[in-house]
Short mmCIF file of C-alpha atoms (C1' of nucleotides) in Angstrom, two decimals:
data_model
loop_
_atom_site.label_atom_id
_atom_site.label_comp_id
_atom_site.label_asym_id
_atom_site.label_seq_id
_atom_site.Cartn_x
_atom_site.Cartn_y
_atom_site.Cartn_z
CA MET U 173 -16.85 -31.64 -41.73
CA ALA U 174 -16.03 -28.27 -43.27
CA THR U 175 -15.62 -28.08 -46.99
CA THR U 176 -12.83 -26.10 -48.56
CA GLU U 177 -15.29 -23.34 -49.35
CA SER U 178 -16.81 -23.16 -45.90
CA TYR U 179 -13.36 -23.22 -44.36
CA GLU U 180 -12.46 -20.24 -46.47
CA TYR U 181 -15.29 -18.28 -44.89
CA GLU U 182 -14.68 -19.51 -41.37
CA ARG U 183 -13.80 -16.46 -39.36
CA LYS U 184 -12.72 -16.19 -35.79
CA LYS U 185 -14.17 -13.35 -33.76
CA GLY U 186 -13.45 -11.84 -30.42
CA LEU U 187 -10.21 -10.91 -28.74
CA TRP U 188 -6.91 -11.50 -30.46
CA ASN U 189 -4.28 -13.74 -28.89
CA ALA U 190 -0.50 -13.31 -28.91
CA GLU U 191 -0.03 -15.85 -31.67
CA GLU U 192 -2.40 -14.02 -34.02
CA ASP U 193 -0.71 -10.73 -33.18
CA THR U 194 2.67 -12.20 -34.09
CA VAL U 195 1.38 -13.45 -37.43
CA LEU U 196 -0.07 -10.05 -38.23
CA ILE U 197 3.06 -8.17 -37.15
CA ASN U 198 5.25 -10.44 -39.25
CA TYR U 199 3.00 -9.95 -42.26
CA VAL U 200 3.10 -6.15 -41.99
CA LYS U 201 6.87 -6.19 -41.47
CA LYS U 202 7.28 -8.21 -44.63
CA HIS U 203 4.61 -6.75 -46.90
CA GLY U 204 3.79 -3.40 -45.38
CA LYS U 205 0.37 -1.97 -44.61
CA GLY U 206 -2.56 -2.28 -47.02
CA LYS U 207 -4.11 -5.17 -48.93
CA TRP U 208 -5.59 -6.34 -45.65
CA ASN U 209 -7.89 -8.85 -47.31
CA ARG U 210 -4.85 -10.77 -48.54
CA ILE U 211 -3.71 -11.49 -45.01
CA PRO U 212 -6.07 -14.41 -44.28
CA LYS U 213 -5.15 -16.03 -47.59
CA VAL U 214 -1.41 -15.50 -47.24
CA THR U 215 -1.01 -16.23 -43.54
CA GLY U 216 -3.90 -18.58 -42.84
CA LEU U 217 -5.11 -16.25 -40.11
CA LYS U 218 -8.81 -16.82 -39.50
CA ARG U 219 -9.60 -13.14 -39.33
CA SER U 220 -11.24 -10.82 -41.81
CA GLY U 221 -9.14 -8.23 -43.57
CA LYS U 222 -11.06 -5.53 -41.79
CA SER U 223 -10.34 -7.12 -38.44
CA CYS U 224 -6.62 -7.29 -39.28
CA ARG U 225 -6.55 -3.66 -40.27
CA LEU U 226 -8.36 -2.61 -37.10
CA ARG U 227 -6.08 -4.66 -34.90
CA TRP U 228 -2.99 -3.16 -36.49
CA MET U 229 -4.23 0.42 -36.52
CA ASN U 230 -5.60 0.43 -32.98
CA TYR U 231 -3.19 -1.77 -31.12
CA LEU U 232 -0.15 -3.19 -32.89
CA THR U 233 1.23 -0.24 -34.80
CA PRO U 234 4.33 1.16 -33.03
CA GLU U 235 3.01 4.72 -33.26
CA VAL U 236 0.05 4.06 -30.99
CA LYS U 237 0.37 5.37 -27.44
CA ARG U 238 -0.97 3.20 -24.63
CA GLY U 239 -2.17 4.23 -21.21
CA ASP U 240 -4.33 6.96 -19.76
CA PHE U 241 -4.93 10.24 -21.49
CA SER U 242 -2.92 13.08 -19.99
CA GLU U 243 -4.61 16.28 -18.86
CA GLU U 244 -3.30 18.01 -21.99
CA GLU U 245 -4.75 15.30 -24.20
CA GLU U 246 -8.06 15.41 -22.37
CA ASP U 247 -8.22 19.16 -22.79
CA LEU U 248 -7.44 18.79 -26.47
CA VAL U 249 -10.12 16.16 -26.97
CA ILE U 250 -12.71 18.42 -25.36
CA ARG U 251 -11.71 21.39 -27.48
CA LEU U 252 -11.57 19.46 -30.71
CA HIS U 253 -14.85 17.70 -30.03
CA ASN U 254 -16.50 21.04 -29.49
CA LEU U 255 -15.25 22.14 -32.87
CA LEU U 256 -15.61 18.96 -34.89
CA GLY U 257 -18.30 16.91 -33.20
CA ASN U 258 -18.03 13.13 -33.39
CA ARG U 259 -15.40 13.16 -36.10
CA TRP U 260 -13.12 10.89 -34.19
CA SER U 261 -10.60 10.31 -36.94
CA LEU U 262 -10.12 14.04 -37.40
CA ILE U 263 -9.75 14.54 -33.66
CA ALA U 264 -7.33 11.64 -33.36
CA GLY U 265 -5.34 13.04 -36.24
CA ARG U 266 -4.56 16.08 -34.12
CA ILE U 267 -3.49 14.06 -31.07
CA PRO U 268 -0.18 12.28 -31.69
CA GLY U 269 -0.20 8.59 -30.81
CA ARG U 270 -3.94 8.33 -30.26
CA THR U 271 -6.34 6.44 -32.50
CA ASP U 272 -9.89 7.33 -33.38
CA ASN U 273 -11.08 4.33 -31.38
CA GLN U 274 -9.17 5.44 -28.31
CA VAL U 275 -10.53 8.96 -28.57
CA LYS U 276 -14.05 7.68 -29.10
CA ASN U 277 -13.87 5.32 -26.14
CA PHE U 278 -12.30 7.99 -23.96
CA TRP U 279 -15.07 10.39 -24.85
CA ASN U 280 -17.86 7.88 -24.36
CA THR U 281 -16.59 6.49 -21.06
CA HIS U 282 -15.03 9.53 -19.43
CA LEU U 283 -15.77 12.87 -20.94
CA SER U 284 -19.40 12.56 -21.95
CA LYS U 285 -20.27 11.78 -18.36
CA LYS U 286 -17.89 14.33 -16.96
CA LEU U 287 -19.28 17.06 -19.17
CA GLY U 288 -22.86 15.88 -19.02
CA VAL U 289 -23.25 15.79 -22.78
CA GLN U 290 -26.54 14.31 -23.91
CA LYS U 291 -26.36 11.61 -26.51
CA ASN U 292 -27.48 12.54 -30.02
CA LYS U 293 -28.06 16.10 -29.00
CA VAL U 294 -25.90 18.96 -30.08
CA CYS U 295 -26.41 22.35 -28.54
CA VAL U 296 -24.96 25.33 -30.33
CA ILE U 297 -24.61 28.05 -27.75
CA PRO U 298 -21.73 30.42 -28.21
CA LYS U 299 -22.33 33.45 -26.05
CA CYS U 300 -22.48 35.74 -29.05
CA MET U 301 -25.40 34.08 -30.79
CA PRO U 302 -28.93 32.87 -30.16
CA ILE U 303 -29.27 29.26 -29.11
CA VAL U 304 -29.71 26.90 -32.04
CA GLU U 305 -30.51 23.40 -30.95
CA THR U 306 -30.61 20.43 -33.31
CA GLU U 307 -30.85 16.69 -33.11
CA GLY U 308 -28.03 14.54 -34.42
CA ASN U 309 -24.36 15.18 -34.96
CA CYS U 310 -22.68 18.24 -36.34
CA ASN U 311 -23.28 17.08 -39.88
CA SER U 312 -26.99 17.21 -39.43
CA ALA U 313 -26.88 20.44 -37.52
CA SER U 314 -26.71 22.58 -40.62
CA LYS U 315 -29.21 20.44 -42.46
CA GLY U 316 -31.66 20.05 -39.66
CA THR U 317 -32.23 23.69 -38.94
CA SER U 318 -33.53 26.55 -40.95
CA GLY U 319 -31.31 26.41 -43.99
CA GLU U 320 -30.22 29.77 -45.34
CA GLY U 321 -31.52 31.65 -42.35
CA ASN U 322 -29.52 29.48 -40.05
CA LYS U 323 -26.44 30.06 -42.13
CA LEU U 324 -26.86 33.77 -41.66
CA VAL U 325 -26.92 33.29 -37.93
CA TYR U 326 -23.70 31.35 -38.10
CA GLU U 327 -21.94 33.79 -40.39
CA SER U 328 -22.91 36.79 -38.34
CA CYS U 329 -21.21 35.25 -35.35
CA TRP U 330 -17.89 34.03 -36.72
CA SER U 331 -15.17 36.49 -36.03
CA ASP U 332 -12.96 37.56 -38.92
CA ASP U 333 -10.16 35.52 -37.42
CA LEU U 334 -12.32 32.45 -37.39
CA MET U 335 -13.20 32.82 -41.04
CA ASP U 336 -9.51 33.27 -41.86
CA PHE U 337 -8.87 30.05 -40.05
CA SER U 338 -11.51 28.40 -42.19
CA SER U 339 -9.92 29.48 -45.44
CA MET U 340 -6.48 28.44 -44.24
CA HIS U 341 -7.62 24.97 -43.30
CA GLU U 342 -9.89 24.00 -46.13
CA GLY U 343 -8.07 20.73 -46.54
CA PHE U 344 -8.34 19.86 -42.90
CA MET U 345 -11.88 21.00 -42.32
CA ALA U 346 -14.84 19.68 -44.24
CA ASP U 347 -15.96 21.33 -47.44
CA ASP U 348 -18.87 22.87 -45.60
CA PHE U 349 -17.25 24.98 -42.92
CA GLU U 350 -20.34 25.84 -40.95
CA SER U 351 -21.42 22.26 -40.64
CA THR U 352 -18.15 21.18 -39.07
CA PHE U 353 -18.76 23.19 -35.95
CA SER U 354 -20.83 22.15 -33.01
CA PHE U 355 -20.76 22.98 -29.36
CA ALA U 356 -21.40 21.04 -26.23
CA ASN U 357 -24.27 22.14 -24.08
CA SER U 358 -22.08 24.10 -21.77
CA VAL U 359 -21.43 27.79 -22.16
CA ASP U 360 -18.18 27.42 -20.24
CA LEU U 361 -16.92 25.03 -22.86
CA CYS U 362 -17.91 27.26 -25.71
CA THR U 363 -16.43 30.49 -24.53
CA PRO U 364 -12.70 29.83 -24.98
CA TYR U 365 -12.90 29.06 -28.67
CA PHE U 366 -13.59 32.64 -29.66
CA GLY U 367 -10.32 34.31 -29.01
CA GLU U 368 -6.71 33.62 -28.17
CA ALA U 369 -7.39 30.21 -26.70
CA PHE U 370 -9.06 29.14 -29.91
CA HIS U 371 -5.99 30.01 -31.90
CA HIS U 372 -3.72 28.37 -29.36
CA CYS U 373 -5.75 25.22 -29.66
CA PHE U 374 -4.97 24.86 -33.36
CA PHE U 375 -2.08 27.04 -34.35
CA GLY U 376 -0.15 26.08 -31.25
CA LEU U 377 -0.19 22.39 -32.05
"C1'" DA G 289 -17.11 -16.83 -1.05
"C1'" DA G 290 -20.41 -16.00 -4.50
"C1'" DC G 291 -23.00 -13.29 -7.20
"C1'" DA G 292 -24.48 -8.91 -9.44
"C1'" DC G 293 -23.29 -4.68 -11.17
"C1'" DT G 294 -20.40 -1.27 -13.46
"C1'" DG G 295 -16.75 0.85 -16.11
"C1'" DA G 296 -13.24 0.64 -19.48
"C1'" DC G 297 -11.64 -0.87 -23.55
"C1'" DA G 298 -11.30 -4.00 -27.62
"C1'" DA G 299 -13.57 -5.51 -31.49
"C1'" DC G 300 -17.45 -5.94 -34.77
"C1'" DC G 301 -21.00 -4.16 -37.93
"C1'" DG G 302 -23.05 -1.48 -41.42
"C1'" DC G 303 -22.48 2.10 -44.38
"C1'" DC G 304 -20.03 4.97 -47.54
"C1'" DA G 305 -16.43 6.83 -50.79
"C1'" DG G 306 -12.91 6.21 -54.03
"C1'" DG G 307 -10.33 3.59 -57.23
"C1'" DA G 308 -9.69 -0.25 -60.50
"C1'" DC G 309 -11.49 -2.83 -64.04
"C1'" DA B 257 -21.37 3.79 -67.07
"C1'" DG B 258 -21.74 0.13 -64.03
"C1'" DT B 259 -19.85 -3.20 -60.84
"C1'" DC B 260 -16.71 -4.87 -57.56
"C1'" DC B 261 -13.15 -4.40 -54.15
"C1'" DT B 262 -10.86 -2.15 -50.56
"C1'" DG B 263 -10.19 0.94 -46.92
"C1'" DG B 264 -12.05 4.20 -43.65
"C1'" DC B 265 -15.45 5.92 -40.46
"C1'" DG B 266 -18.81 6.22 -36.59
"C1'" DG B 267 -21.98 3.66 -33.83
"C1'" DT B 268 -22.71 -0.27 -31.21
"C1'" DT B 269 -21.80 -4.53 -28.85
"C1'" DG B 270 -18.92 -7.91 -26.35
"C1'" DT B 271 -15.61 -9.05 -22.92
"C1'" DC B 272 -13.38 -8.81 -18.72
"C1'" DA B 273 -11.53 -6.90 -14.51
"C1'" DG B 274 -12.70 -4.39 -10.54
"C1'" DT B 275 -16.01 -3.21 -6.98
"C1'" DG B 276 -20.03 -3.58 -4.09
"C1'" DT B 277 -23.42 -6.28 -1.59
#
DNA sequence: AACACTGACAACCGCCAGGAC
DNA sequence: AGTCCTGGCGGTTGTCAGTGT
């Protein structure tokens, strides 16, 4: 027999059913988003606050778009991933109606295979600069290579326009501009980002 | 028809940052 | 200043439907 205390920590896992969804939707309608950890206590739902938040954000919220990614969305994901690496929330933030989880799944199941991107390997190969290859994601790219010398390589290759873009988007990009950029191991993918198409990708959104 | 395999997607886990106390 | 709580993130795992043998 479960004690009161053990009952309190009893948590259901796995897929959500319609009844649980209804409880969660009603709670958010009444109390709004946030304070997710209160939901199990208030509603009796046997889910963790984190699970409730995830369910709402990725599935139940009215803003989320269901169904396949369009060609435009796919193109955008590819471009943004080349610029931002595995920063799924940032990428999703630029694609209306798509969540970070959707983008991540779409990348892992469709695009990584389609593009032949190796896991945990980031290749930096814009045509205008020597190849710099590092292990890990884009965050580690700047740390994992040759420090100041590497930075010089980066800086010598950014066009003036690109640096302007950096200063204009300090809030959007990370504090360390260089480290936010990575490139898939395909020259064809890299090429468009240095020129009009690059600007279209961001400023045209 | 039954089983194995695969792909797609939903959900969980561990870690981290920021805010409240 | 230190601790706790909460929310957010990316990586990973679980589940299930579809397909092949």
